[in-house]
XYZ file of C-alpha atoms in Angstrom:
284
model
C 52.294 10.309 -46.548
C 54.605 13.179 -45.572
C 52.269 15.906 -44.315
C 54.780 17.999 -42.415
C 54.662 21.770 -42.935
C 57.428 24.355 -43.292
C 56.619 27.948 -42.346
C 59.095 30.168 -44.186
C 58.030 33.459 -42.584
C 57.939 33.866 -38.790
C 59.318 36.303 -36.224
C 60.369 35.932 -32.597
C 62.281 38.301 -30.322
C 64.067 38.328 -26.980
C 61.502 38.418 -24.184
C 62.579 41.963 -23.268
C 61.659 43.200 -26.774
C 58.662 41.027 -27.619
C 56.017 43.416 -26.337
C 57.621 46.383 -28.080
C 57.657 44.394 -31.344
C 53.870 44.061 -31.167
C 53.344 47.823 -31.200
C 53.452 47.776 -34.987
C 50.168 45.808 -34.858
C 48.740 47.708 -31.890
C 48.990 44.553 -29.774
C 51.620 45.454 -27.192
C 49.143 44.618 -24.395
C 48.572 41.018 -25.535
C 48.791 38.280 -22.925
C 52.249 36.743 -22.637
C 51.223 33.514 -24.380
C 50.465 35.523 -27.532
C 53.788 37.354 -27.636
C 56.483 36.516 -30.242
C 58.866 34.492 -28.085
C 60.371 31.105 -28.855
C 58.221 28.984 -26.541
C 55.000 30.455 -27.966
C 56.036 29.790 -31.555
C 56.950 26.211 -30.701
C 53.532 25.684 -29.085
C 51.749 27.027 -32.167
C 53.873 24.759 -34.357
C 52.867 21.709 -32.361
C 49.192 22.645 -32.550
C 49.232 23.239 -36.321
C 51.517 20.392 -37.421
C 54.348 22.710 -38.471
C 57.620 20.794 -38.378
C 59.988 23.636 -39.221
C 59.770 27.406 -38.932
C 62.161 29.879 -40.509
C 62.623 32.858 -38.204
C 63.343 36.127 -40.024
C 65.486 38.814 -38.425
C 65.753 42.459 -39.482
C 68.701 44.766 -38.863
C 67.003 48.172 -38.771
C 70.238 50.118 -38.174
C 73.788 49.190 -39.181
C 74.938 49.341 -35.554
C 72.397 46.695 -34.504
C 73.654 43.882 -36.706
C 75.794 42.080 -34.140
C 73.072 41.877 -31.496
C 70.330 40.906 -33.947
C 72.335 38.104 -35.501
C 73.635 36.832 -32.180
C 70.012 36.284 -31.160
C 69.269 34.739 -34.570
C 72.012 32.179 -33.945
C 71.018 31.502 -30.347
C 67.432 30.509 -31.133
C 68.320 27.905 -33.777
C 67.542 24.283 -32.866
C 65.767 21.341 -34.523
C 62.536 22.871 -35.759
C 63.821 26.456 -35.903
C 66.310 27.957 -38.352
C 67.113 31.609 -39.021
C 67.498 34.024 -41.871
C 69.999 36.559 -40.606
C 69.605 40.292 -41.018
C 71.860 42.581 -43.052
C 71.700 46.340 -43.361
C 72.913 47.438 -46.792
C 74.621 50.507 -45.312
C 76.729 48.641 -42.759
C 80.499 48.995 -42.892
C 82.385 46.182 -44.638
C 79.226 44.602 -46.017
C 81.051 41.654 -47.597
C 82.583 40.741 -44.249
C 79.132 40.880 -42.655
C 77.781 38.520 -45.315
C 80.642 36.120 -44.611
C 79.822 36.253 -40.893
C 76.260 35.195 -41.638
C 77.596 32.228 -43.582
C 79.932 31.278 -40.715
C 77.035 31.522 -38.241
C 75.017 29.003 -40.240
C 72.226 31.329 -41.337
C 69.875 29.767 -43.872
C 69.388 33.027 -45.785
C 69.225 36.817 -45.491
C 66.190 38.988 -44.759
C 65.682 42.580 -45.953
C 62.889 44.962 -44.954
C 63.232 48.206 -46.946
C 60.673 50.331 -45.010
C 62.088 49.401 -41.600
C 65.676 49.717 -42.834
C 64.825 52.942 -44.685
C 66.745 51.999 -47.825
C 66.069 51.947 -51.551
C 67.178 48.395 -52.226
C 67.322 48.941 -55.974
C 69.995 51.654 -55.654
C 73.017 51.012 -57.866
C 75.379 51.381 -54.892
C 74.126 48.043 -53.530
C 74.968 46.050 -56.664
C 78.235 44.642 -55.198
C 76.318 43.424 -52.137
C 73.817 41.502 -54.259
C 76.584 39.970 -56.364
C 78.398 38.790 -53.235
C 75.239 37.302 -51.745
C 74.724 35.448 -55.018
C 78.328 34.252 -54.976
C 77.968 32.810 -51.459
C 74.674 31.136 -52.336
C 72.359 32.786 -49.815
C 68.599 32.626 -50.354
C 67.126 36.116 -49.976
C 63.747 37.102 -48.566
C 62.565 40.692 -49.067
C 59.564 42.351 -47.454
C 57.368 43.654 -50.271
C 54.494 46.094 -50.119
C 53.800 48.757 -47.550
C 54.506 48.812 -43.838
C 53.325 50.971 -40.984
C 56.257 53.291 -41.521
C 55.951 56.560 -43.406
C 58.534 56.942 -46.140
C 59.363 56.286 -49.792
C 60.803 52.815 -49.261
C 57.940 50.453 -50.129
C 59.099 47.817 -52.594
C 57.063 46.184 -55.360
C 58.083 43.928 -58.276
C 59.191 46.816 -60.477
C 61.582 47.907 -57.714
C 62.821 44.359 -57.164
C 63.688 43.788 -60.819
C 67.220 45.195 -60.538
C 68.375 42.994 -57.665
C 66.715 39.923 -59.148
C 68.958 40.319 -62.208
C 71.948 40.287 -59.831
C 70.766 37.146 -57.988
C 70.443 34.585 -60.779
C 71.773 31.601 -58.839
C 69.879 31.800 -55.523
C 66.228 31.672 -54.463
C 64.635 35.106 -54.045
C 61.408 35.226 -52.017
C 59.230 38.326 -52.420
C 57.179 38.314 -49.235
C 53.471 39.022 -48.884
C 52.616 37.708 -52.361
C 55.108 40.124 -53.886
C 53.452 43.094 -52.220
C 49.945 42.174 -53.415
C 48.600 45.750 -53.577
C 50.182 46.725 -56.861
C 49.183 48.098 -60.233
C 48.442 45.614 -63.036
C 51.759 46.298 -64.744
C 53.764 45.434 -61.642
C 51.739 42.263 -61.114
C 52.336 41.187 -64.706
C 56.067 41.740 -64.170
C 55.972 39.527 -61.076
C 54.736 36.572 -63.115
C 57.485 37.124 -65.691
C 60.364 36.850 -63.230
C 62.734 33.878 -63.637
C 62.091 30.545 -61.934
C 64.334 31.302 -58.945
C 61.854 33.979 -57.784
C 59.117 32.944 -55.345
C 56.357 34.660 -53.388
C 55.247 33.791 -49.857
C 51.766 33.733 -48.379
C 52.478 35.812 -45.244
C 49.286 37.613 -44.105
C 47.220 36.353 -47.043
C 44.833 34.555 -44.699
C 44.186 37.783 -42.818
C 44.161 40.296 -45.655
C 43.386 38.592 -48.956
C 40.222 37.120 -50.404
C 40.649 33.428 -51.164
C 39.585 33.964 -54.775
C 42.276 36.616 -55.250
C 44.881 34.330 -53.663
C 43.882 31.518 -56.002
C 44.103 33.842 -59.002
C 47.635 34.931 -58.090
C 48.832 31.392 -57.384
C 47.454 30.227 -60.741
C 49.359 33.026 -62.491
C 52.605 32.526 -60.549
C 52.425 28.743 -60.498
C 52.050 26.799 -57.214
C 55.626 25.555 -57.627
C 56.781 29.136 -56.896
C 54.604 29.900 -53.853
C 55.809 29.140 -50.311
C 53.869 28.982 -47.092
C 54.435 31.772 -44.582
C 52.265 32.754 -41.624
C 54.009 35.958 -40.486
C 53.697 34.772 -36.870
C 52.882 36.566 -34.557
C 51.163 39.148 -36.790
C 49.350 36.350 -38.573
C 48.532 32.892 -37.231
C 49.747 29.534 -38.430
C 46.249 28.118 -37.884
C 44.625 30.583 -40.282
C 47.474 30.402 -42.801
C 47.420 26.603 -43.008
C 43.625 26.519 -43.329
C 43.744 29.155 -46.061
C 45.858 26.950 -48.313
C 44.061 23.733 -47.391
C 40.719 25.336 -48.272
C 41.957 26.592 -51.637
C 41.010 25.084 -54.983
C 44.374 23.456 -55.653
C 45.149 19.757 -55.838
C 46.718 17.938 -52.900
C 50.001 17.816 -54.811
C 49.903 21.583 -55.395
C 49.029 22.270 -51.760
C 51.992 20.106 -50.712
C 54.226 22.209 -52.956
C 53.162 25.363 -51.145
C 53.111 23.917 -47.627
C 56.397 22.015 -47.791
C 58.085 20.992 -51.021
C 58.985 24.427 -52.392
C 60.509 25.462 -49.062
C 62.587 22.267 -48.951
C 63.966 23.146 -52.368
C 64.744 26.740 -51.324
C 66.396 25.823 -48.038
C 68.413 22.937 -49.427
C 71.267 21.973 -47.122
C 69.935 24.228 -44.358
C 67.490 21.391 -43.647
C 69.644 18.521 -42.474
C 67.550 15.460 -43.016
C 68.757 13.855 -39.778
C 67.463 16.887 -37.857
C 64.247 16.833 -39.923
C 63.650 13.226 -38.880
C 64.623 13.785 -35.230
C 62.307 16.751 -34.798
C 59.266 14.815 -36.026
C 57.732 11.556 -34.945
C 56.194 8.828 -37.037
C 53.013 10.873 -37.392
C 54.973 13.946 -38.452
C 54.342 16.059 -35.337
C 57.069 18.320 -34.035
C 58.960 17.091 -30.983
C 59.409 19.967 -28.548
């Protein structure tokens, strides 16, 4: 039986920035082996039977795009693939999207609070249409962040761009924002089939019964596993799904099958086989 796991929501940074990146969680003094660097993620993957991690990169300022995406490209290897970052206010946004395609990025990550943008602004419509045209999966941070400002995004704010992305997977992170009013949650479940939610930080911040309720409403075929490493742990995130009420087939959807469908050609099956052994464990 194929029991390999795909983690669609992780973060790592250059060693010089890793400690600074943990300030958002008040953990900048963590021991080195807990910091978000490549070797630590690979160790956690081996321990928790995670065969493939998607590393998400955020361009917080337009001027930072080149450096962020250079690092995103450098860390890719069997077992690690990247979603590149794109700031909506960068110059020549279509050219930047094309660069991400040329660099082999598996998708594009947006984080409205950190980027300080209203993603549903009409001025960004051409960007969304071009992303859709080039076939990029999109992952958007939803819910609040430890940044003061009016940029938090929930399903009602995501509705506009979803209409402009009919042909690509759209992942609304953190269970679509989770802390939302009933109307916004109802809207989430009414989105078209190309819209998914991920489980990032559910194990740390959500009651299992509430998680099960949301997955039942969304459908397990539209929920993807994400740990939010290093802010969450792969160990807790895997156990959270395995301890849920769903069938083994439904758990497999969340832990692996839905992500395979989203990532498509970004997972080359020869690399998938090379990075795992007969028992499915990641080769480091």
